[in-house]
């Protein structure tokens, strides 16, 4: 796996709910299931000085939650998000995986999500 893998997410209409990501993982590292269990998954969207945070750790006060479904296989989901990215434009994002006793993440995925303007505002 080339790290990070670039994934450009589908465009999103400003003001609409975002359907989330139905399945993240299972993750393989060098073709193998990771030795350590996944204990946190974080995804940040950034545009200029604005940041929108999704996190499996609720103590981090994320804008929306991520659910780790299986910490052994590193399988997770992001459910529907009602109040999503507030402004139009290209939002860069990355997804960081924390495992075992590591205090630094491994960033496996990144990309861009474009928010397009709505008519009704």
JSON list of C-alpha atoms in Angstrom, two decimals:
[
{"chain": "A", "resi": 1, "resn": "UNK", "atom": "CA", "xyz": [0.00, 0.00, 0.00]},
{"chain": "A", "resi": 2, "resn": "UNK", "atom": "CA", "xyz": [1.33, 3.40, -0.97]},
{"chain": "A", "resi": 3, "resn": "UNK", "atom": "CA", "xyz": [0.71, 5.70, 1.98]},
{"chain": "A", "resi": 4, "resn": "UNK", "atom": "CA", "xyz": [-1.49, 7.62, 1.91]},
{"chain": "A", "resi": 5, "resn": "UNK", "atom": "CA", "xyz": [-3.83, 6.34, -0.78]},
{"chain": "A", "resi": 6, "resn": "UNK", "atom": "CA", "xyz": [-5.55, 9.27, -2.51]},
{"chain": "A", "resi": 7, "resn": "UNK", "atom": "CA", "xyz": [-9.35, 8.98, -2.61]},
{"chain": "A", "resi": 8, "resn": "UNK", "atom": "CA", "xyz": [-11.35, 11.90, -3.95]},
{"chain": "A", "resi": 9, "resn": "UNK", "atom": "CA", "xyz": [-14.82, 11.66, -2.40]},
{"chain": "A", "resi": 10, "resn": "UNK", "atom": "CA", "xyz": [-17.95, 12.50, -4.41]},
{"chain": "A", "resi": 11, "resn": "UNK", "atom": "CA", "xyz": [-19.05, 16.13, -4.57]},
{"chain": "A", "resi": 12, "resn": "UNK", "atom": "CA", "xyz": [-21.39, 17.28, -1.81]},
{"chain": "A", "resi": 13, "resn": "UNK", "atom": "CA", "xyz": [-24.23, 19.84, -2.03]},
{"chain": "A", "resi": 14, "resn": "UNK", "atom": "CA", "xyz": [-23.87, 22.50, 0.71]},
{"chain": "A", "resi": 15, "resn": "UNK", "atom": "CA", "xyz": [-26.66, 22.26, 3.30]},
{"chain": "A", "resi": 16, "resn": "UNK", "atom": "CA", "xyz": [-27.52, 18.62, 2.54]},
{"chain": "A", "resi": 17, "resn": "UNK", "atom": "CA", "xyz": [-26.73, 15.79, 4.94]},
{"chain": "A", "resi": 18, "resn": "UNK", "atom": "CA", "xyz": [-23.65, 13.74, 4.08]},
{"chain": "A", "resi": 19, "resn": "UNK", "atom": "CA", "xyz": [-24.31, 10.01, 3.80]},
{"chain": "A", "resi": 20, "resn": "UNK", "atom": "CA", "xyz": [-20.98, 9.18, 5.47]},
{"chain": "A", "resi": 21, "resn": "UNK", "atom": "CA", "xyz": [-18.82, 6.16, 4.67]},
{"chain": "A", "resi": 22, "resn": "UNK", "atom": "CA", "xyz": [-20.50, 2.79, 5.06]},
{"chain": "A", "resi": 23, "resn": "UNK", "atom": "CA", "xyz": [-17.28, 0.82, 5.39]},
{"chain": "A", "resi": 24, "resn": "UNK", "atom": "CA", "xyz": [-13.71, 1.72, 6.21]},
{"chain": "A", "resi": 25, "resn": "UNK", "atom": "CA", "xyz": [-11.46, -1.34, 6.21]},
{"chain": "A", "resi": 26, "resn": "UNK", "atom": "CA", "xyz": [-10.67, -4.00, 7.01]},
{"chain": "A", "resi": 27, "resn": "UNK", "atom": "CA", "xyz": [-7.16, -2.54, 6.74]},
{"chain": "A", "resi": 28, "resn": "UNK", "atom": "CA", "xyz": [-4.15, -4.58, 5.73]},
{"chain": "A", "resi": 29, "resn": "UNK", "atom": "CA", "xyz": [-0.58, -3.41, 6.24]},
{"chain": "A", "resi": 30, "resn": "UNK", "atom": "CA", "xyz": [1.87, -4.99, 3.81]},
{"chain": "A", "resi": 31, "resn": "UNK", "atom": "CA", "xyz": [-0.84, -7.54, 3.01]},
{"chain": "A", "resi": 32, "resn": "UNK", "atom": "CA", "xyz": [-1.27, -8.55, 6.65]},
{"chain": "A", "resi": 33, "resn": "UNK", "atom": "CA", "xyz": [-3.78, -7.83, 9.37]},
{"chain": "A", "resi": 34, "resn": "UNK", "atom": "CA", "xyz": [-2.16, -5.37, 11.82]},
{"chain": "A", "resi": 35, "resn": "UNK", "atom": "CA", "xyz": [-0.70, -6.83, 15.02]},
{"chain": "A", "resi": 36, "resn": "UNK", "atom": "CA", "xyz": [-2.04, -4.07, 17.26]},
{"chain": "A", "resi": 37, "resn": "UNK", "atom": "CA", "xyz": [-5.73, -3.30, 17.70]},
{"chain": "A", "resi": 38, "resn": "UNK", "atom": "CA", "xyz": [-7.15, -0.07, 16.35]},
{"chain": "A", "resi": 39, "resn": "UNK", "atom": "CA", "xyz": [-8.03, 2.21, 19.26]},
{"chain": "A", "resi": 40, "resn": "UNK", "atom": "CA", "xyz": [-8.80, 5.50, 17.50]},
{"chain": "A", "resi": 41, "resn": "UNK", "atom": "CA", "xyz": [-9.70, 6.72, 14.01]},
{"chain": "A", "resi": 42, "resn": "UNK", "atom": "CA", "xyz": [-9.66, 10.38, 13.09]},
{"chain": "A", "resi": 43, "resn": "UNK", "atom": "CA", "xyz": [-10.64, 12.19, 9.86]},
{"chain": "A", "resi": 44, "resn": "UNK", "atom": "CA", "xyz": [-10.17, 15.92, 9.36]},
{"chain": "A", "resi": 45, "resn": "UNK", "atom": "CA", "xyz": [-11.49, 18.08, 6.52]},
{"chain": "A", "resi": 46, "resn": "UNK", "atom": "CA", "xyz": [-9.56, 21.34, 6.06]},
{"chain": "A", "resi": 47, "resn": "UNK", "atom": "CA", "xyz": [-10.26, 24.38, 3.87]},
{"chain": "A", "resi": 48, "resn": "UNK", "atom": "CA", "xyz": [-8.16, 27.46, 4.60]},
{"chain": "A", "resi": 49, "resn": "UNK", "atom": "CA", "xyz": [-8.39, 28.11, 8.33]},
{"chain": "A", "resi": 50, "resn": "UNK", "atom": "CA", "xyz": [-11.54, 25.97, 8.75]},
{"chain": "A", "resi": 51, "resn": "UNK", "atom": "CA", "xyz": [-11.36, 22.42, 10.09]},
{"chain": "A", "resi": 52, "resn": "UNK", "atom": "CA", "xyz": [-14.20, 19.89, 10.40]},
{"chain": "A", "resi": 53, "resn": "UNK", "atom": "CA", "xyz": [-13.33, 16.97, 12.69]},
{"chain": "A", "resi": 54, "resn": "UNK", "atom": "CA", "xyz": [-14.62, 13.41, 12.78]},
{"chain": "A", "resi": 55, "resn": "UNK", "atom": "CA", "xyz": [-13.24, 11.16, 15.50]},
{"chain": "A", "resi": 56, "resn": "UNK", "atom": "CA", "xyz": [-13.93, 7.85, 17.22]},
{"chain": "A", "resi": 57, "resn": "UNK", "atom": "CA", "xyz": [-12.77, 9.41, 20.50]},
{"chain": "A", "resi": 58, "resn": "UNK", "atom": "CA", "xyz": [-15.74, 11.37, 21.85]},
{"chain": "A", "resi": 59, "resn": "UNK", "atom": "CA", "xyz": [-13.53, 13.11, 24.44]},
{"chain": "A", "resi": 60, "resn": "UNK", "atom": "CA", "xyz": [-12.01, 15.07, 21.53]},
{"chain": "A", "resi": 61, "resn": "UNK", "atom": "CA", "xyz": [-15.39, 16.81, 20.90]},
{"chain": "A", "resi": 62, "resn": "UNK", "atom": "CA", "xyz": [-15.63, 15.93, 17.21]},
{"chain": "A", "resi": 63, "resn": "UNK", "atom": "CA", "xyz": [-18.09, 17.59, 14.84]},
{"chain": "A", "resi": 64, "resn": "UNK", "atom": "CA", "xyz": [-19.29, 14.06, 14.01]},
{"chain": "A", "resi": 65, "resn": "UNK", "atom": "CA", "xyz": [-18.48, 10.57, 15.33]},
{"chain": "A", "resi": 66, "resn": "UNK", "atom": "CA", "xyz": [-16.68, 7.63, 13.75]},
{"chain": "A", "resi": 67, "resn": "UNK", "atom": "CA", "xyz": [-17.60, 4.14, 14.95]},
{"chain": "A", "resi": 68, "resn": "UNK", "atom": "CA", "xyz": [-14.96, 1.42, 15.19]},
{"chain": "A", "resi": 69, "resn": "UNK", "atom": "CA", "xyz": [-16.88, -1.80, 14.47]},
{"chain": "A", "resi": 70, "resn": "UNK", "atom": "CA", "xyz": [-13.99, -4.24, 14.83]},
{"chain": "A", "resi": 71, "resn": "UNK", "atom": "CA", "xyz": [-10.73, -3.10, 16.42]},
{"chain": "A", "resi": 72, "resn": "UNK", "atom": "CA", "xyz": [-8.90, -6.30, 15.38]},
{"chain": "A", "resi": 73, "resn": "UNK", "atom": "CA", "xyz": [-9.60, -5.99, 11.63]},
{"chain": "A", "resi": 74, "resn": "UNK", "atom": "CA", "xyz": [-9.62, -2.17, 11.74]},
{"chain": "A", "resi": 75, "resn": "UNK", "atom": "CA", "xyz": [-13.16, -1.95, 10.40]},
{"chain": "A", "resi": 76, "resn": "UNK", "atom": "CA", "xyz": [-15.11, 1.29, 10.96]},
{"chain": "A", "resi": 77, "resn": "UNK", "atom": "CA", "xyz": [-18.04, 3.38, 9.68]},
{"chain": "A", "resi": 78, "resn": "UNK", "atom": "CA", "xyz": [-19.12, 6.99, 9.55]},
{"chain": "A", "resi": 79, "resn": "UNK", "atom": "CA", "xyz": [-22.89, 7.33, 9.83]},
{"chain": "A", "resi": 80, "resn": "UNK", "atom": "CA", "xyz": [-24.99, 10.02, 8.18]},
{"chain": "A", "resi": 81, "resn": "UNK", "atom": "CA", "xyz": [-23.87, 13.55, 9.19]},
{"chain": "A", "resi": 82, "resn": "UNK", "atom": "CA", "xyz": [-26.60, 16.20, 9.38]},
{"chain": "A", "resi": 83, "resn": "UNK", "atom": "CA", "xyz": [-24.59, 19.43, 9.73]},
{"chain": "A", "resi": 84, "resn": "UNK", "atom": "CA", "xyz": [-21.69, 18.88, 7.39]},
{"chain": "A", "resi": 85, "resn": "UNK", "atom": "CA", "xyz": [-19.12, 21.15, 5.76]},
{"chain": "A", "resi": 86, "resn": "UNK", "atom": "CA", "xyz": [-20.45, 24.72, 5.96]},
{"chain": "A", "resi": 87, "resn": "UNK", "atom": "CA", "xyz": [-18.83, 26.43, 2.96]},
{"chain": "A", "resi": 88, "resn": "UNK", "atom": "CA", "xyz": [-18.36, 25.73, -0.74]},
{"chain": "A", "resi": 89, "resn": "UNK", "atom": "CA", "xyz": [-15.01, 24.79, -2.23]},
{"chain": "A", "resi": 90, "resn": "UNK", "atom": "CA", "xyz": [-12.42, 22.06, -2.05]},
{"chain": "A", "resi": 91, "resn": "UNK", "atom": "CA", "xyz": [-11.95, 20.50, 1.37]},
{"chain": "A", "resi": 92, "resn": "UNK", "atom": "CA", "xyz": [-8.76, 18.45, 1.74]},
{"chain": "A", "resi": 93, "resn": "UNK", "atom": "CA", "xyz": [-9.04, 15.52, 4.13]},
{"chain": "A", "resi": 94, "resn": "UNK", "atom": "CA", "xyz": [-6.97, 12.74, 5.63]},
{"chain": "A", "resi": 95, "resn": "UNK", "atom": "CA", "xyz": [-7.74, 9.71, 7.78]},
{"chain": "A", "resi": 96, "resn": "UNK", "atom": "CA", "xyz": [-5.43, 8.76, 10.65]},
{"chain": "A", "resi": 97, "resn": "UNK", "atom": "CA", "xyz": [-5.35, 5.39, 12.39]},
{"chain": "A", "resi": 98, "resn": "UNK", "atom": "CA", "xyz": [-4.06, 4.99, 15.97]},
{"chain": "A", "resi": 99, "resn": "UNK", "atom": "CA", "xyz": [-3.20, 1.53, 17.28]},
{"chain": "A", "resi": 100, "resn": "UNK", "atom": "CA", "xyz": [-1.74, -0.21, 20.29]},
{"chain": "A", "resi": 101, "resn": "UNK", "atom": "CA", "xyz": [0.41, 2.05, 22.44]},
{"chain": "A", "resi": 102, "resn": "UNK", "atom": "CA", "xyz": [1.41, 4.30, 19.53]},
{"chain": "A", "resi": 103, "resn": "UNK", "atom": "CA", "xyz": [0.86, 7.98, 20.27]},
{"chain": "A", "resi": 104, "resn": "UNK", "atom": "CA", "xyz": [1.37, 8.96, 16.61]},
{"chain": "A", "resi": 105, "resn": "UNK", "atom": "CA", "xyz": [-1.01, 7.85, 13.87]},
{"chain": "A", "resi": 106, "resn": "UNK", "atom": "CA", "xyz": [-0.57, 6.16, 10.52]},
{"chain": "A", "resi": 107, "resn": "UNK", "atom": "CA", "xyz": [-2.23, 8.16, 7.73]},
{"chain": "A", "resi": 108, "resn": "UNK", "atom": "CA", "xyz": [-3.55, 5.69, 5.16]},
{"chain": "A", "resi": 109, "resn": "UNK", "atom": "CA", "xyz": [-6.09, 7.73, 3.19]},
{"chain": "A", "resi": 110, "resn": "UNK", "atom": "CA", "xyz": [-6.35, 11.31, 1.97]},
{"chain": "A", "resi": 111, "resn": "UNK", "atom": "CA", "xyz": [-8.11, 13.26, -0.74]},
{"chain": "A", "resi": 112, "resn": "UNK", "atom": "CA", "xyz": [-10.44, 16.09, -1.62]},
{"chain": "A", "resi": 113, "resn": "UNK", "atom": "CA", "xyz": [-14.18, 16.56, -1.25]},
{"chain": "A", "resi": 114, "resn": "UNK", "atom": "CA", "xyz": [-15.75, 19.41, -3.24]},
{"chain": "A", "resi": 115, "resn": "UNK", "atom": "CA", "xyz": [-18.73, 21.21, -1.70]},
{"chain": "A", "resi": 116, "resn": "UNK", "atom": "CA", "xyz": [-20.93, 22.83, -4.37]},
{"chain": "A", "resi": 117, "resn": "UNK", "atom": "CA", "xyz": [-23.32, 25.70, -3.74]},
{"chain": "A", "resi": 118, "resn": "UNK", "atom": "CA", "xyz": [-27.02, 25.16, -3.18]},
{"chain": "A", "resi": 119, "resn": "UNK", "atom": "CA", "xyz": [-29.77, 27.22, -4.80]},
{"chain": "A", "resi": 120, "resn": "UNK", "atom": "CA", "xyz": [-32.04, 27.82, -1.81]},
{"chain": "A", "resi": 121, "resn": "UNK", "atom": "CA", "xyz": [-29.40, 28.75, 0.76]}
]
